[in-house]
Coordinates of C-alpha atoms in Angstrom, one line a residue:
X1105 CA 129.8 119.7 96.6
X1106 CA 126.6 118.8 98.5
X1107 CA 124.6 117.3 95.6
X1108 CA 121.8 116.0 97.8
X1109 CA 120.9 119.5 98.8
X1110 CA 120.5 120.4 95.1
X1111 CA 117.6 118.0 94.8
X1112 CA 114.0 119.4 94.6
X1113 CA 112.2 119.8 97.9
X1114 CA 109.6 117.2 97.0
X1115 CA 112.4 114.6 96.3
X1116 CA 114.1 115.4 99.6
X1117 CA 110.8 115.1 101.4
X1118 CA 110.3 111.7 99.9
X1119 CA 113.7 110.6 101.1
X1120 CA 113.1 111.8 104.6
X1121 CA 109.8 109.9 104.7
X1122 CA 111.8 106.7 105.2
X1123 CA 113.3 108.1 108.5
X1124 CA 111.5 108.2 111.9
X1125 CA 109.7 111.5 112.2
X1126 CA 112.0 112.7 115.0
X1127 CA 115.1 112.3 112.8
X1128 CA 113.4 113.7 109.7
X1129 CA 112.4 116.8 111.7
X1130 CA 115.9 117.3 113.0
X1131 CA 117.2 117.9 109.5
X1132 CA 115.7 121.4 109.7
X1133 CA 118.7 122.3 111.9
X1134 CA 121.3 121.3 109.3
X1135 CA 121.3 124.6 107.3
X1136 CA 119.1 127.3 105.9
X1137 CA 118.5 125.1 102.8
X1138 CA 117.0 122.3 104.9
X1139 CA 115.0 124.5 107.2
X1140 CA 111.7 124.0 105.4
X1141 CA 112.3 120.6 103.8
X1142 CA 110.4 118.7 106.5
X1143 CA 107.2 120.4 105.3
X1144 CA 107.4 118.2 102.2
X1145 CA 107.7 114.9 104.1
X1146 CA 104.3 113.3 103.2
X1147 CA 104.0 111.2 106.4
X1148 CA 104.3 111.3 110.2
X1149 CA 105.1 108.1 112.1
X1150 CA 104.7 108.8 115.8
X1151 CA 105.4 105.9 118.2
X1152 CA 105.3 106.7 121.9
X1153 CA 107.1 103.5 122.9
X1154 CA 109.9 104.4 120.5
X1155 CA 110.2 108.1 121.5
X1156 CA 109.8 107.2 125.2
X1157 CA 113.1 105.4 125.0
X1158 CA 114.7 108.8 124.5
X1159 CA 112.6 110.5 127.2
X1160 CA 111.5 109.0 130.5
X1161 CA 108.5 106.8 130.3
X1162 CA 107.0 108.6 133.3
X1163 CA 107.2 111.9 131.4
X1164 CA 104.7 111.6 128.5
X1165 CA 104.4 115.4 128.5
X1166 CA 107.7 115.5 126.6
X1167 CA 106.2 113.3 123.9
X1168 CA 103.0 115.5 123.7
X1169 CA 105.2 118.6 123.3
X1170 CA 107.3 116.8 120.7
X1171 CA 104.2 115.9 118.6
X1172 CA 102.8 119.4 118.7
X1173 CA 106.1 121.0 117.8
X1174 CA 106.2 118.7 114.7
X1175 CA 102.7 119.8 113.7
X1176 CA 103.7 123.5 114.2
X1177 CA 106.8 123.0 112.2
X1178 CA 104.8 121.8 109.2
X1179 CA 102.6 124.8 109.3
X1180 CA 99.5 124.1 107.2
X1181 CA 101.1 121.7 104.8
X1182 CA 99.0 118.5 104.2
X1183 CA 99.9 115.1 105.8
X1184 CA 99.2 112.2 103.5
X1185 CA 99.9 109.5 106.1
X1186 CA 99.6 109.6 109.9
X1187 CA 100.6 106.7 112.1
X1188 CA 100.1 107.2 115.8
X1189 CA 100.9 104.4 118.2
X1190 CA 100.5 104.9 122.0
X1191 CA 100.3 102.4 124.8
X1192 CA 100.1 103.6 128.4
X1193 CA 100.8 101.2 131.2
X1194 CA 99.1 103.3 133.9
X1195 CA 96.4 105.9 134.2
X1196 CA 98.8 108.8 134.4
X1197 CA 100.1 109.8 131.0
X1198 CA 99.1 111.3 127.7
X1199 CA 96.0 113.5 127.7
X1200 CA 93.3 111.9 125.4
X1201 CA 92.0 115.3 124.5
X1202 CA 95.4 116.3 123.1
X1203 CA 95.5 113.1 121.1
X1204 CA 92.1 113.9 119.8
X1205 CA 93.3 117.3 118.6
X1206 CA 96.3 115.8 116.8
X1207 CA 94.0 113.5 114.8
X1208 CA 91.7 116.4 113.9
X1209 CA 94.6 118.6 113.0
X1210 CA 95.8 116.1 110.4
X1211 CA 92.3 115.6 109.0
X1212 CA 91.6 119.4 108.8
X1213 CA 94.7 120.0 106.7
X1214 CA 93.1 118.0 103.9
X1215 CA 94.7 115.3 101.8
X1216 CA 95.1 112.6 104.5
X1217 CA 95.1 109.3 102.7
X1218 CA 96.3 106.8 105.3
X1219 CA 95.4 106.9 109.0
X1220 CA 96.8 104.3 111.4
X1221 CA 95.8 104.7 115.0
X1222 CA 96.9 102.0 117.5
X1223 CA 96.2 103.5 120.9
X1224 CA 95.6 101.9 124.3
X1225 CA 94.5 104.0 127.2
X1226 CA 94.4 101.5 130.1
X1227 CA 91.0 101.3 131.7
X1228 CA 89.4 103.8 129.3
X1229 CA 87.3 103.5 126.2
X1230 CA 87.9 106.5 123.9
X1231 CA 85.4 107.9 121.4
X1232 CA 86.9 108.2 117.9
X1233 CA 86.8 111.7 116.5
X1234 CA 83.8 111.7 114.2
X1235 CA 85.7 113.8 111.7
X1236 CA 87.5 110.6 110.7
X1237 CA 84.3 109.2 109.2
X1238 CA 83.6 112.3 107.2
X1239 CA 86.9 112.2 105.3
X1240 CA 86.6 112.6 101.6
X1241 CA 90.2 111.6 101.1
X1242 CA 90.9 108.6 103.3
X1243 CA 91.8 105.4 101.4
X1244 CA 93.2 103.3 104.3
X1245 CA 92.1 103.4 108.0
X1246 CA 93.2 101.3 110.9
X1247 CA 91.6 101.8 114.3
X1248 CA 92.8 100.0 117.5
X1249 CA 92.7 99.6 120.5
X1250 CA 90.3 100.9 123.1
X1251 CA 88.1 103.0 120.8
X1252 CA 84.3 103.1 120.9
X1253 CA 82.4 103.8 117.7
X1254 CA 79.1 105.5 118.1
X1255 CA 77.8 106.4 114.7
X1256 CA 74.6 107.4 113.0
X1257 CA 73.8 107.4 109.3
X1258 CA 74.7 111.1 109.1
X1259 CA 78.1 110.5 110.8
X1260 CA 79.6 108.4 108.0
X1261 CA 80.7 109.2 104.5
X1262 CA 83.9 107.6 103.3
X1263 CA 83.7 107.7 99.5
X1264 CA 87.3 106.7 98.8
X1265 CA 88.0 104.2 101.7
X1266 CA 89.4 100.9 100.3
X1267 CA 91.0 99.4 103.4
X1268 CA 89.6 99.2 106.9
X1269 CA 91.1 97.5 109.9
X1270 CA 89.2 97.4 113.3
X1271 CA 91.2 95.9 116.1
X1272 CA 89.5 95.6 119.5
X1273 CA 87.0 98.3 118.7
X1274 CA 83.7 98.5 120.6
X1275 CA 80.5 99.5 119.0
X1276 CA 78.0 101.6 121.0
X1277 CA 74.9 100.1 119.4
X1278 CA 76.2 96.7 118.4
X1279 CA 75.8 95.2 115.0
X1280 CA 73.7 98.1 113.7
X1281 CA 76.6 100.5 114.0
X1282 CA 78.9 98.1 112.2
X1283 CA 76.5 97.8 109.3
X1284 CA 76.1 101.6 109.2
X1285 CA 79.8 101.9 108.9
X1286 CA 80.1 99.3 106.1
X1287 CA 77.2 100.7 104.1
X1288 CA 78.8 104.1 103.8
X1289 CA 82.1 102.7 102.5
X1290 CA 81.0 102.2 98.8
X1291 CA 84.4 101.2 97.4
X1292 CA 85.7 99.1 100.3
X1293 CA 87.9 96.3 99.1
X1294 CA 89.8 95.1 102.2
X1295 CA 88.4 94.5 105.7
X1296 CA 90.2 93.3 108.8
X1297 CA 88.4 92.4 112.0
X1298 CA 90.5 91.5 115.0
X1299 CA 89.3 91.1 118.5
X1300 CA 88.8 88.4 121.1
X1301 CA 86.2 90.3 123.0
X1302 CA 83.9 91.9 120.5
X1303 CA 80.9 89.9 121.6
X1304 CA 78.2 92.3 120.1
X1305 CA 79.0 91.3 116.5
X1306 CA 76.6 88.6 115.3
X1307 CA 79.0 87.3 112.7
X1308 CA 76.9 88.6 109.7
X1309 CA 78.7 90.4 107.0
X1310 CA 77.5 91.6 103.6
X1311 CA 79.6 93.7 101.2
X1312 CA 79.2 93.4 97.5
X1313 CA 82.6 94.9 96.4
X1314 CA 84.8 93.5 99.2
X1315 CA 87.8 91.6 97.8
X1316 CA 89.9 90.8 100.9
X1317 CA 88.6 89.7 104.3
X1318 CA 90.5 88.8 107.5
X1319 CA 88.5 87.8 110.6
X1320 CA 90.5 87.0 113.7
X1321 CA 88.3 86.3 116.7
X1322 CA 88.5 84.0 119.6
X1323 CA 84.9 82.7 119.1
X1324 CA 82.0 83.6 116.8
X1325 CA 78.7 81.8 117.4
X1326 CA 77.5 82.1 113.8
X1327 CA 79.4 83.3 110.7
X1328 CA 77.3 84.5 107.8
X1329 CA 79.2 85.8 104.8
X1330 CA 77.6 87.3 101.7
X1331 CA 80.7 88.6 99.8
X1332 CA 80.4 87.4 96.2
X1333 CA 83.5 89.3 94.9
X1334 CA 85.8 88.1 97.7
X1335 CA 89.1 86.8 96.4
X1336 CA 91.0 86.3 99.7
X1337 CA 89.6 85.0 103.0
X1338 CA 91.5 84.5 106.3
X1339 CA 89.4 83.1 109.0
X1340 CA 90.9 82.6 112.5
X1341 CA 88.7 81.4 115.3
X1342 CA 88.2 78.6 117.8
X1343 CA 86.2 75.5 116.8
X1344 CA 82.5 75.9 117.7
X1345 CA 81.3 78.5 115.1
X1346 CA 78.5 77.6 112.8
X1347 CA 78.6 78.7 109.2
X1348 CA 75.4 79.7 107.5
X1349 CA 74.6 81.5 104.2
X1350 CA 78.3 81.5 103.1
X1351 CA 78.5 83.1 99.6
X1352 CA 82.1 83.0 98.3
X1353 CA 81.6 82.7 94.6
X1354 CA 84.9 84.4 93.5
X1355 CA 87.2 83.2 96.2
X1356 CA 90.8 82.5 95.0
X1357 CA 92.7 82.0 98.2
X1358 CA 91.6 80.8 101.6
X1359 CA 93.5 80.6 104.9
X1360 CA 91.6 78.7 107.6
X1361 CA 93.3 79.0 111.0
X1362 CA 90.7 77.0 113.1
X1363 CA 91.6 75.8 116.6
X1364 CA 90.2 72.9 118.5
X1365 CA 90.6 72.7 122.3
X1366 CA 92.4 69.6 123.5
X1367 CA 89.4 68.2 125.4
X1368 CA 87.1 68.6 122.4
X1369 CA 89.7 67.0 120.1
X1370 CA 89.8 63.9 122.4
X1371 CA 86.0 63.7 122.2
X1372 CA 86.1 63.9 118.4
X1373 CA 88.6 61.1 118.2
X1374 CA 86.5 58.9 120.5
X1375 CA 83.5 58.9 118.3
X1376 CA 81.9 62.3 119.0
X1377 CA 82.2 63.5 115.4
X1378 CA 78.5 64.7 115.7
X1379 CA 79.9 67.6 117.7
X1380 CA 81.2 69.1 114.5
X1381 CA 78.3 71.2 113.1
X1382 CA 77.0 70.2 109.7
X1383 CA 77.4 73.9 108.9
X1384 CA 81.2 73.3 108.8
X1385 CA 80.6 71.4 105.6
X1386 CA 78.9 74.6 104.3
X1387 CA 82.2 76.4 104.7
X1388 CA 84.2 73.6 103.1
X1389 CA 81.8 73.6 100.1
X1390 CA 81.9 77.4 99.9
X1391 CA 85.7 77.4 99.4
X1392 CA 85.8 74.5 96.9
X1393 CA 86.7 76.7 94.0
X1394 CA 89.9 78.2 95.5
X1395 CA 93.2 78.0 93.8
X1396 CA 95.3 78.4 97.0
X1397 CA 94.3 76.8 100.3
X1398 CA 96.1 77.1 103.7
X1399 CA 95.0 74.8 106.5
X1400 CA 96.2 74.6 110.1
X1401 CA 96.6 71.2 111.6
X1402 CA 93.3 71.7 113.5
X1403 CA 91.5 72.7 110.4
X1404 CA 92.7 69.6 108.6
X1405 CA 91.2 67.4 111.3
X1406 CA 88.0 69.3 111.3
X1407 CA 87.7 68.5 107.6
X1408 CA 87.9 64.9 108.5
X1409 CA 85.4 65.0 111.3
X1410 CA 83.0 67.0 109.2
X1411 CA 82.4 63.8 107.1
X1412 CA 84.0 62.0 104.3
X1413 CA 81.9 63.6 101.5
X1414 CA 84.4 66.3 100.6
X1415 CA 83.6 68.3 97.5
X1416 CA 86.0 68.3 94.5
X1417 CA 88.6 71.0 94.6
X1418 CA 89.1 71.2 90.8
X1419 CA 90.8 74.6 90.8
X1420 CA 93.2 74.0 93.6
X1421 CA 96.8 74.3 92.5
X1422 CA 98.5 75.1 95.8
X1423 CA 97.8 73.4 99.2
X1424 CA 99.7 74.4 102.4
X1425 CA 99.3 72.4 105.6
X1426 CA 100.7 73.2 109.0
X1427 CA 101.4 70.0 110.9
X1428 CA 101.5 69.4 114.6
X1429 CA 102.2 66.3 116.7
X1430 CA 98.7 66.6 118.3
X1431 CA 96.8 66.5 115.0
X1432 CA 96.6 63.9 112.3
X1433 CA 96.4 63.7 108.5
X1434 CA 93.3 61.4 108.3
X1435 CA 91.7 63.5 105.6
X1436 CA 94.8 64.1 103.5
X1437 CA 94.4 61.1 101.1
X1438 CA 90.9 62.1 100.2
X1439 CA 91.8 65.8 99.9
X1440 CA 94.6 64.9 97.5
X1441 CA 92.3 62.6 95.5
X1442 CA 89.7 65.4 95.3
X1443 CA 92.4 67.9 94.1
X1444 CA 93.2 66.6 90.6
X1445 CA 95.1 69.7 89.4
X1446 CA 97.2 70.3 92.5
X1447 CA 100.7 71.3 91.5
X1448 CA 102.3 72.7 94.7
X1449 CA 102.2 70.9 98.1
X1450 CA 103.6 72.7 101.2
X1451 CA 104.1 71.0 104.6
X1452 CA 105.0 73.3 107.5
X1453 CA 106.3 70.4 109.5
X1454 CA 105.6 66.7 108.6
X1455 CA 105.5 65.2 112.0
X1456 CA 101.8 64.6 113.0
X1457 CA 99.6 62.5 115.3
X1458 CA 100.2 58.9 114.5
X1459 CA 97.0 57.0 113.6
X1460 CA 96.1 54.1 111.3
X1461 CA 93.6 56.4 109.7
X1462 CA 96.2 58.6 108.0
X1463 CA 95.9 56.4 105.0
X1464 CA 98.6 56.0 102.4
X1465 CA 99.7 59.6 102.3
X1466 CA 102.2 59.0 105.1
X1467 CA 104.3 56.3 106.8
X1468 CA 102.6 56.3 110.2
X1469 CA 101.9 52.6 110.2
X1470 CA 104.8 51.6 108.0
X1471 CA 102.5 49.4 105.9
X1472 CA 102.3 51.8 103.0
X1473 CA 106.0 52.0 102.1
X1474 CA 105.9 49.2 99.6
X1475 CA 102.2 49.6 98.4
X1476 CA 100.5 51.8 95.9
X1477 CA 99.6 55.2 97.3
X1478 CA 97.1 58.0 96.8
X1479 CA 100.3 60.0 96.0
X1480 CA 100.9 57.9 92.9
X1481 CA 98.0 59.5 91.0
X1482 CA 98.9 63.0 92.1
X1483 CA 100.1 65.7 89.7
X1484 CA 102.1 67.6 92.3
X1485 CA 105.2 69.1 90.7
X1486 CA 106.6 71.1 93.6
X1487 CA 107.0 69.9 97.2
X1488 CA 108.2 72.1 100.1
X1489 CA 109.0 70.8 103.5
X1490 CA 109.3 73.7 106.1
X1491 CA 110.7 73.4 109.6
X1492 CA 112.9 70.3 108.8
X1493 CA 114.9 69.1 111.8
X1494 CA 116.5 66.0 110.3
X1495 CA 114.7 63.4 112.4
X1496 CA 114.4 59.8 111.2
X1497 CA 110.6 60.1 111.0
X1498 CA 111.0 63.2 108.8
X1499 CA 113.5 61.5 106.6
X1500 CA 111.2 58.5 106.1
X1501 CA 108.4 60.8 105.1
X1502 CA 110.5 62.6 102.6
X1503 CA 111.6 59.2 101.2
X1504 CA 107.9 58.2 100.9
X1505 CA 107.1 61.4 99.0
X1506 CA 110.0 60.9 96.6
X1507 CA 109.1 57.3 96.0
X1508 CA 105.4 57.9 95.4
X1509 CA 104.9 61.3 93.6
X1510 CA 105.4 60.6 89.9
X1511 CA 105.4 64.2 88.6
X1512 CA 107.8 65.9 91.1
X1513 CA 110.1 68.4 89.5
X1514 CA 111.4 70.2 92.7
X1515 CA 111.6 69.4 96.4
X1516 CA 112.7 72.2 98.7
X1517 CA 113.8 71.4 102.2
X1518 CA 113.7 74.4 104.6
X1519 CA 115.4 73.9 108.1
X1520 CA 113.5 74.9 111.2
X1521 CA 113.6 78.7 111.9
X1522 CA 116.2 79.2 109.2
X1523 CA 118.8 77.6 111.5
X1524 CA 121.2 75.4 109.6
X1525 CA 120.3 71.7 110.2
X1526 CA 122.6 69.0 108.8
X1527 CA 120.9 68.0 105.6
X1528 CA 122.7 65.3 103.6
X1529 CA 121.6 66.3 100.1
X1530 CA 123.9 63.6 98.6
X1531 CA 122.1 61.0 100.6
X1532 CA 118.7 62.3 99.6
X1533 CA 119.7 62.4 96.0
X1534 CA 120.4 58.6 96.2
X1535 CA 116.9 57.8 97.4
X1536 CA 114.6 56.1 94.9
X1537 CA 112.3 58.6 93.1
X1538 CA 109.2 58.1 91.0
X1539 CA 110.2 61.1 88.9
X1540 CA 113.5 61.1 87.1
X1541 CA 113.2 64.9 86.7
X1542 CA 113.1 65.6 90.4
X1543 CA 115.6 68.0 91.8
X1544 CA 116.2 68.5 95.5
X1545 CA 117.3 71.8 97.1
X1546 CA 118.1 72.8 100.7
X1547 CA 117.1 76.4 101.4
X1548 CA 119.3 77.5 104.2

């Protein structure tokens, strides 16, 4: 007996939603019972690159006909989620006007909650259908790439939108259009801005209800953030930005992916610390209340070159550091000292730029092995070492951590790229430890 076919249409539609749209639609050919089940699938996931593997890439007309046949098959039934991904390598391909009509078709049905558009028309900037910004049902919206937003106050009304992602989106009218968009999203909680070419944005952002913010730009001259209810911040940009009027009162987790060009890094190390803007300290001070902090190796050095007057990180319980052989740990001893409640310390790699200024947190100079260390006063209970390769330098650093951290309860060793690296746990277990309760695990 075919028990699956006995399930209600809505349940079958939910099951089919986990399949690619082409496969889900093909079930309508199984039998009379399945003819109309596709109508109950709440989502459409249309990826030209995926479908083009079944057609010829120089025949996008097949894909366009396929999409329109799917829309016709659904009749007037609502679509809750539409994901449309198209990337064209040449000027001959999918008709933008037809793509425009597909988006409007999904919106006009009513009930669209999640719209994900990732479209590239080489050499062309496409205007987004204004109907998107009048949706009374959209909760999640992603736009990218090659779109141009030209909006007035009357064009935007997104009363339910909670998540917005703009990836390589141009604004006809600059920052004013961006502010217009944000001001008409009254319940927006998550904002993602990704682009290395969006030069018209002045870096100013104010949103009273925003909770999660990710900014990934190549360079932003000035960053001004007034987001008092923000709980998560991910900031990715090249060193050189100035931070002014940064209000992050409620921040819980911060991820700072800051990059320093190699030439600038050499200048900083040779006494040009004045090149680091004093505004960098404004950012560091603004995140002082976080509970979770992730720092790239460049960000860690920028902390050092911003000055030694670090604020206290009294709430910090988890610190994650990405290490690199080109950057040092100069600020790490002070950062650990100013984080009295730190419980989890994560190193994504422990090999770093060797310098006598690393202090007693590491074994760069070798002189700290038998001396007291800043680690001795740390309350860290959990230590994770990622990307372990089994080198002698890594082993010495692990030995140093074991010997100096008095409250350790667990040490996790994770080999590089999840590839098994010979880890002699028995040898590690014999190393002297400041904590008798410390357990060591290798996560393979």
